[in-house]
Amino acid sequence: MATTPKPRSTAAGADPTTPHDRFEGDYRPASPTPSATEPVSNVSARLEPLQIDFLLRLADALNTTLDLNTLMHRVADLVRAVIDYRIFAILLLNDKTNELRMRFQTGHTPEAERMRIKIGHGIVGQAALQRKSMLIDDVKKDENYINIHDDVMSELAVPLVVKNKVIGIIDIQSEHVGFFTQEHRRLLELTASRMGVAIENARLYTRVSRQAQTLTVLSEISREISSILDLDDLLERVGQVLKRVVDFQMFSILLWDDRTQHLEHRFSSRYGERVVREHAVALGYGIIGTAAETRQPVLAPDVRKDPHYIAVNREVRSELAVPLIYKGKVIGVIDLEHTRVNYFNEDHQRTLTTLAAQLSVSIVNARLYQRISEEEQRMERDLEMAREVQLRLLPSEPPQPAHAEIAAKFLAARSIGGDVYDFLDYGHGRTALAIGDVSGKAAPAALYAALVSGILRSLATRQLSPGKMLAALNNQLQERKLDAQYVTMLMAVWDDENQTLQIANAGSVQPVFVTNTNCDDPADRVVKTIEAEGFPLGLFPDAEYEEFTFSTQPGDMIVFFSDGIVDAENAEHEMFGTDRLDHVLQQQPCPTAESTVEAILKAVTDFQAGTDHFDDETVVVLRVI
């Protein structure tokens, strides 16, 4: 019997004039032929409404979701409405392994779900290989059938084709012989023709969403690890946060050691627990060494088949190693391992490569910080030693003449400073006082101050007058001249028998003379500056210095101080100045040399109110008794 079939557009439930009449992977025949035993009128009356309604519901199912799991569940429910199956599966193709695996199933055993089917194997493998649907009335008679379910008698497998490429299979099985009809076949082919594109769209959406999420996480990770400057803390944190984007089982970071010329294990963990791995890795040795030598990521889907793999851990099946490169130099390797074959993929490789770039910078910064920290600690130790040496250069106790009391105190603005003072015994009741301030701060100033102190001590045996002592010291510094280095100094000689004081000044702060410091009325006390001047030492050769001699009375007091006292600033950048110093000296009740030193330093500290001391502070007081 011959008959003219309905147009395909009518069977598909679509307008033949629309541009979307042709679909990728559409397996409908160009001229469908009804069964010879079935009346033509029955075919037209039964199939056309079913296909139209099925296509409408299929389009709704496919077009209203981009979630792959939801998509497969909806298709499975839709197919069940027209084909009363009990065993159903959607298998997707893994391009790298060329294997089909179940992505969605119902009615299969867990063992069947875990199977991987090669292209060409079994009925589903043949459907994928031949790129056409396979309807098997009795699977027991088919040589390609893989028996994974003893009760299965018939099977219908339809390939999912997108852009002329098989991406998967829709597979239905029945416990009855000859259960599936040509109508079932056509309906499943209709489903497959639309579903392939929907799956690819869902995969693309999932991939883009995952990439966006991964980039967001990587951005958060980069911000976090860039703020960690302790190398051990950094590597441990990387192992923790990396779990958010790659679910590894074993993790290691190896860093290159220039001394040993090997990659040394710096951090390793297994199943979330930190472990110690001590063996070093040479360039080109194993997967890790290969990644470092080639400066390229190495992805081993199955380490047993990789010629570079060294069997250190026999549980490992897949491995991913990515070099850490900074300014073209390999500084280490980050390595991930898993017990599952084909676990790591190209997405993992891209993610780890992106993270490795930021991690390399963070490691270099952490190492630099570590070196700076170690250098600072070494410098602190050196400065502390220098401070001890400097304090040893200062006199431990001031001399105590019979008719005068002397007190002194030095406060360095930093750990060590450039102020220097000394007391020299001239014999016959005479004591020389030297108060100096070296240009500059910290270690250079302290070293120059040590030089000045040494020369001063070497000249002390000559018992020179203040002016001649300054001139001799200046000549000695000229022989050891350093560019832009000089020292201001005030020299005085106290004669305890005559109670006189000789003073000469080489650019230092002018001292203060205070009369009547007994416990009488402070209003009768007089504070005046000793007008002594001169050139700083070490700047000009053959300099001469003028001397001043003062006769004193009991209760008189001479105050020597460095510029760190009067130049001290508070938070408003106001200077302490000579007026405030004069006020402190004027208002002291019953002052002694010691109490005067403490009063001056306390007044300066209170004035600065917690601000940093920018200069050394030295005070020496001689009070006649």
Tab-separated table of C-alpha atoms in Angstrom, residues 37-244:
chain	number	residue	atom	x	y	z
A	37	THR	CA	0.376	-3.310	8.340
A	38	GLU	CA	-0.944	-0.065	9.715
A	39	PRO	CA	-3.609	2.038	7.972
A	40	VAL	CA	-2.449	5.400	6.775
A	41	SER	CA	-5.359	7.192	8.383
A	42	ASN	CA	-4.463	5.778	11.822
A	43	VAL	CA	-0.842	6.969	11.516
A	44	SER	CA	-1.916	10.517	10.680
A	45	ALA	CA	-4.620	10.683	13.319
A	46	ARG	CA	-2.471	9.261	16.151
A	47	LEU	CA	1.030	10.725	15.562
A	48	GLU	CA	0.401	14.300	14.528
A	49	PRO	CA	-1.330	15.600	17.691
A	50	LEU	CA	1.078	13.650	19.908
A	51	GLN	CA	4.152	15.065	18.215
A	52	ILE	CA	2.806	18.629	18.260
A	53	ASP	CA	1.945	18.453	21.929
A	54	PHE	CA	5.232	16.688	22.743
A	55	LEU	CA	7.302	19.308	20.904
A	56	LEU	CA	5.525	22.154	22.688
A	57	ARG	CA	6.190	20.624	26.060
A	58	LEU	CA	9.759	19.736	25.043
A	59	ALA	CA	10.441	23.299	23.932
A	60	ASP	CA	9.099	24.604	27.235
A	61	ALA	CA	11.248	22.122	29.173
A	62	LEU	CA	14.407	23.022	27.256
A	63	ASN	CA	13.944	26.782	27.033
A	64	THR	CA	13.122	27.562	30.650
A	65	THR	CA	16.310	26.363	32.350
A	66	LEU	CA	20.060	26.501	31.918
A	67	ASP	CA	20.796	24.129	34.772
A	68	LEU	CA	21.972	20.796	33.365
A	69	ASN	CA	20.560	18.643	36.159
A	70	THR	CA	17.174	20.350	35.989
A	71	LEU	CA	17.200	20.016	32.205
A	72	MET	CA	17.816	16.260	32.337
A	73	HIS	CA	15.161	15.689	34.989
A	74	ARG	CA	12.595	17.584	32.923
A	75	VAL	CA	13.417	15.656	29.757
A	76	ALA	CA	13.249	12.365	31.635
A	77	ASP	CA	9.796	13.243	32.994
A	78	LEU	CA	8.628	14.382	29.569
A	79	VAL	CA	9.804	11.197	27.842
A	80	ARG	CA	8.169	9.077	30.545
A	81	ALA	CA	4.838	10.706	29.723
A	82	VAL	CA	4.920	9.248	26.198
A	83	ILE	CA	7.123	6.163	26.713
A	84	ASP	CA	6.393	4.150	29.812
A	85	TYR	CA	9.996	3.230	30.618
A	86	ARG	CA	11.506	1.940	33.859
A	87	ILE	CA	15.183	2.116	32.915
A	88	PHE	CA	16.417	5.403	31.467
A	89	ALA	CA	19.789	7.111	31.129
A	90	ILE	CA	21.446	10.108	29.533
A	91	LEU	CA	25.130	9.489	28.869
A	92	LEU	CA	27.575	12.253	27.970
A	93	LEU	CA	30.843	11.873	26.083
A	94	ASN	CA	34.211	12.701	27.639
A	95	ASP	CA	36.257	14.050	24.739
A	96	LYS	CA	39.615	13.338	26.368
A	97	THR	CA	38.969	9.704	27.213
A	98	ASN	CA	36.482	9.090	24.370
A	99	GLU	CA	34.174	7.386	26.866
A	100	LEU	CA	30.488	7.673	27.646
A	101	ARG	CA	29.369	7.906	31.253
A	102	MET	CA	25.933	8.275	32.806
A	103	ARG	CA	25.151	11.859	33.673
A	104	PHE	CA	21.552	11.084	34.602
A	105	GLN	CA	19.846	7.731	35.175
A	106	THR	CA	16.881	6.027	36.717
A	107	GLY	CA	16.442	2.281	37.157
A	108	HIS	CA	20.145	1.418	36.831
A	109	THR	CA	22.295	-0.100	39.545
A	110	PRO	CA	25.148	1.905	41.132
A	111	GLU	CA	27.621	-0.416	39.386
A	112	ALA	CA	26.087	0.397	36.020
A	113	GLU	CA	26.149	4.120	36.785
A	114	ARG	CA	29.893	4.000	37.421
A	115	MET	CA	30.650	2.286	34.107
A	116	ARG	CA	32.605	4.012	31.359
A	117	ILE	CA	31.686	2.871	27.853
A	118	LYS	CA	34.083	3.336	24.969
A	119	ILE	CA	32.826	4.558	21.597
A	120	GLY	CA	31.803	1.511	19.545
A	121	HIS	CA	31.274	-0.714	22.604
A	122	GLY	CA	27.770	-1.861	23.443
A	123	ILE	CA	24.610	-0.588	21.867
A	124	VAL	CA	25.095	2.985	23.142
A	125	GLY	CA	28.689	2.932	21.902
A	126	GLN	CA	27.530	1.780	18.469
A	127	ALA	CA	24.866	4.508	18.361
A	128	ALA	CA	27.569	7.081	19.078
A	129	LEU	CA	29.979	5.560	16.562
A	130	GLN	CA	27.405	5.295	13.730
A	131	ARG	CA	25.734	8.594	14.693
A	132	LYS	CA	22.290	7.083	14.331
A	133	SER	CA	19.621	5.692	16.610
A	134	MET	CA	19.669	1.987	17.497
A	135	LEU	CA	16.406	0.111	18.197
A	136	ILE	CA	17.063	-3.433	19.401
A	137	ASP	CA	14.003	-5.641	19.885
A	138	ASP	CA	15.947	-8.436	21.607
A	139	VAL	CA	19.257	-7.473	23.151
A	140	LYS	CA	20.139	-11.115	23.817
A	141	LYS	CA	20.548	-11.580	20.088
A	142	ASP	CA	22.714	-8.488	19.575
A	143	GLU	CA	26.456	-9.121	19.645
A	144	ASN	CA	27.198	-5.562	20.784
A	145	TYR	CA	25.028	-5.705	23.880
A	146	ILE	CA	26.790	-5.305	27.214
A	147	ASN	CA	24.793	-7.115	29.869
A	148	ILE	CA	24.614	-4.876	32.896
A	149	HIS	CA	21.021	-5.738	33.781
A	150	ASP	CA	19.805	-9.343	33.479
A	151	ASP	CA	16.147	-8.391	33.100
A	152	VAL	CA	16.666	-6.071	30.096
A	153	MET	CA	15.229	-7.466	26.838
A	154	SER	CA	14.998	-4.477	24.462
A	155	GLU	CA	16.800	-1.178	24.108
A	156	LEU	CA	16.505	2.148	22.302
A	157	ALA	CA	19.579	4.381	22.036
A	158	VAL	CA	19.582	7.759	20.267
A	159	PRO	CA	22.696	9.946	19.860
A	160	LEU	CA	22.821	13.625	20.858
A	161	VAL	CA	24.474	15.501	17.987
A	162	VAL	CA	25.574	19.147	17.996
A	163	LYS	CA	27.427	20.707	15.070
A	164	ASN	CA	27.961	17.270	13.544
A	165	LYS	CA	29.585	16.044	16.753
A	166	VAL	CA	28.204	13.376	19.076
A	167	ILE	CA	28.070	14.700	22.644
A	168	GLY	CA	26.055	11.914	24.260
A	169	ILE	CA	23.317	9.275	24.120
A	170	ILE	CA	19.712	8.986	25.317
A	171	ASP	CA	19.218	5.340	26.247
A	172	ILE	CA	15.993	3.550	27.265
A	173	GLN	CA	15.762	-0.131	28.194
A	174	SER	CA	12.775	-2.427	28.744
A	175	GLU	CA	12.214	-5.803	30.342
A	176	HIS	CA	9.991	-6.829	27.414
A	177	VAL	CA	11.046	-8.091	23.993
A	178	GLY	CA	10.073	-5.720	21.162
A	179	PHE	CA	8.775	-3.096	23.580
A	180	PHE	CA	9.942	-0.040	21.618
A	181	THR	CA	8.179	1.012	18.408
A	182	GLN	CA	9.133	3.227	15.508
A	183	GLU	CA	6.885	5.871	17.040
A	184	HIS	CA	8.996	5.719	20.220
A	185	ARG	CA	12.088	6.017	18.071
A	186	ARG	CA	10.809	9.097	16.265
A	187	LEU	CA	9.772	10.775	19.504
A	188	LEU	CA	13.172	10.106	21.074
A	189	GLU	CA	14.910	11.375	17.947
A	190	LEU	CA	12.838	14.554	18.200
A	191	THR	CA	13.912	14.845	21.793
A	192	ALA	CA	17.584	14.277	20.944
A	193	SER	CA	17.529	16.767	18.066
A	194	ARG	CA	16.517	19.587	20.426
A	195	MET	CA	18.196	18.385	23.570
A	196	GLY	CA	21.759	18.370	22.211
A	197	VAL	CA	21.822	22.144	21.749
A	198	ALA	CA	20.126	22.636	25.135
A	199	ILE	CA	22.806	20.530	26.824
A	200	GLU	CA	25.592	22.494	25.154
A	201	ASN	CA	23.939	25.764	26.216
A	202	ALA	CA	23.611	24.485	29.774
A	203	ARG	CA	27.225	23.322	29.740
A	204	LEU	CA	28.346	26.705	28.415
A	205	TYR	CA	26.296	28.499	31.056
A	206	THR	CA	27.700	26.235	33.777
A	207	ARG	CA	31.229	26.739	32.488
A	208	VAL	CA	30.856	30.529	32.322
A	209	SER	CA	29.230	30.637	35.756
A	210	ARG	CA	31.968	28.447	37.182
A	211	GLN	CA	34.638	30.605	35.563
A	212	ALA	CA	33.028	33.770	36.925
A	213	GLN	CA	32.822	32.204	40.370
A	214	THR	CA	36.406	30.978	40.098
A	215	LEU	CA	37.635	34.425	39.067
A	216	THR	CA	35.783	35.974	41.985
A	217	VAL	CA	37.317	33.479	44.378
A	218	LEU	CA	40.767	33.959	42.825
A	219	SER	CA	40.413	37.716	43.240
A	220	GLU	CA	39.528	37.247	46.905
A	221	ILE	CA	42.406	34.814	47.342
A	222	SER	CA	44.849	37.200	45.659
A	223	ARG	CA	43.826	40.054	47.936
A	224	GLU	CA	44.148	37.828	50.971
A	225	ILE	CA	47.515	36.260	50.206
A	226	SER	CA	49.013	39.570	49.107
A	227	SER	CA	48.582	40.830	52.674
A	228	ILE	CA	50.427	37.889	54.296
A	229	LEU	CA	54.126	38.606	54.729
A	230	ASP	CA	55.167	35.573	56.764
A	231	LEU	CA	56.231	32.886	54.275
A	232	ASP	CA	55.109	29.872	56.329
A	233	ASP	CA	51.729	31.458	57.075
A	234	LEU	CA	51.368	32.374	53.400
A	235	LEU	CA	51.970	28.841	52.083
A	236	GLU	CA	49.679	27.276	54.671
A	237	ARG	CA	46.913	29.754	53.835
A	238	VAL	CA	47.293	29.069	50.106
A	239	GLY	CA	46.707	25.373	50.773
A	240	GLN	CA	43.515	26.258	52.641
A	241	VAL	CA	42.007	28.749	50.209
A	242	LEU	CA	42.934	26.741	47.095
A	243	LYS	CA	40.419	24.113	48.246
A	244	ARG	CA	37.696	26.599	47.349
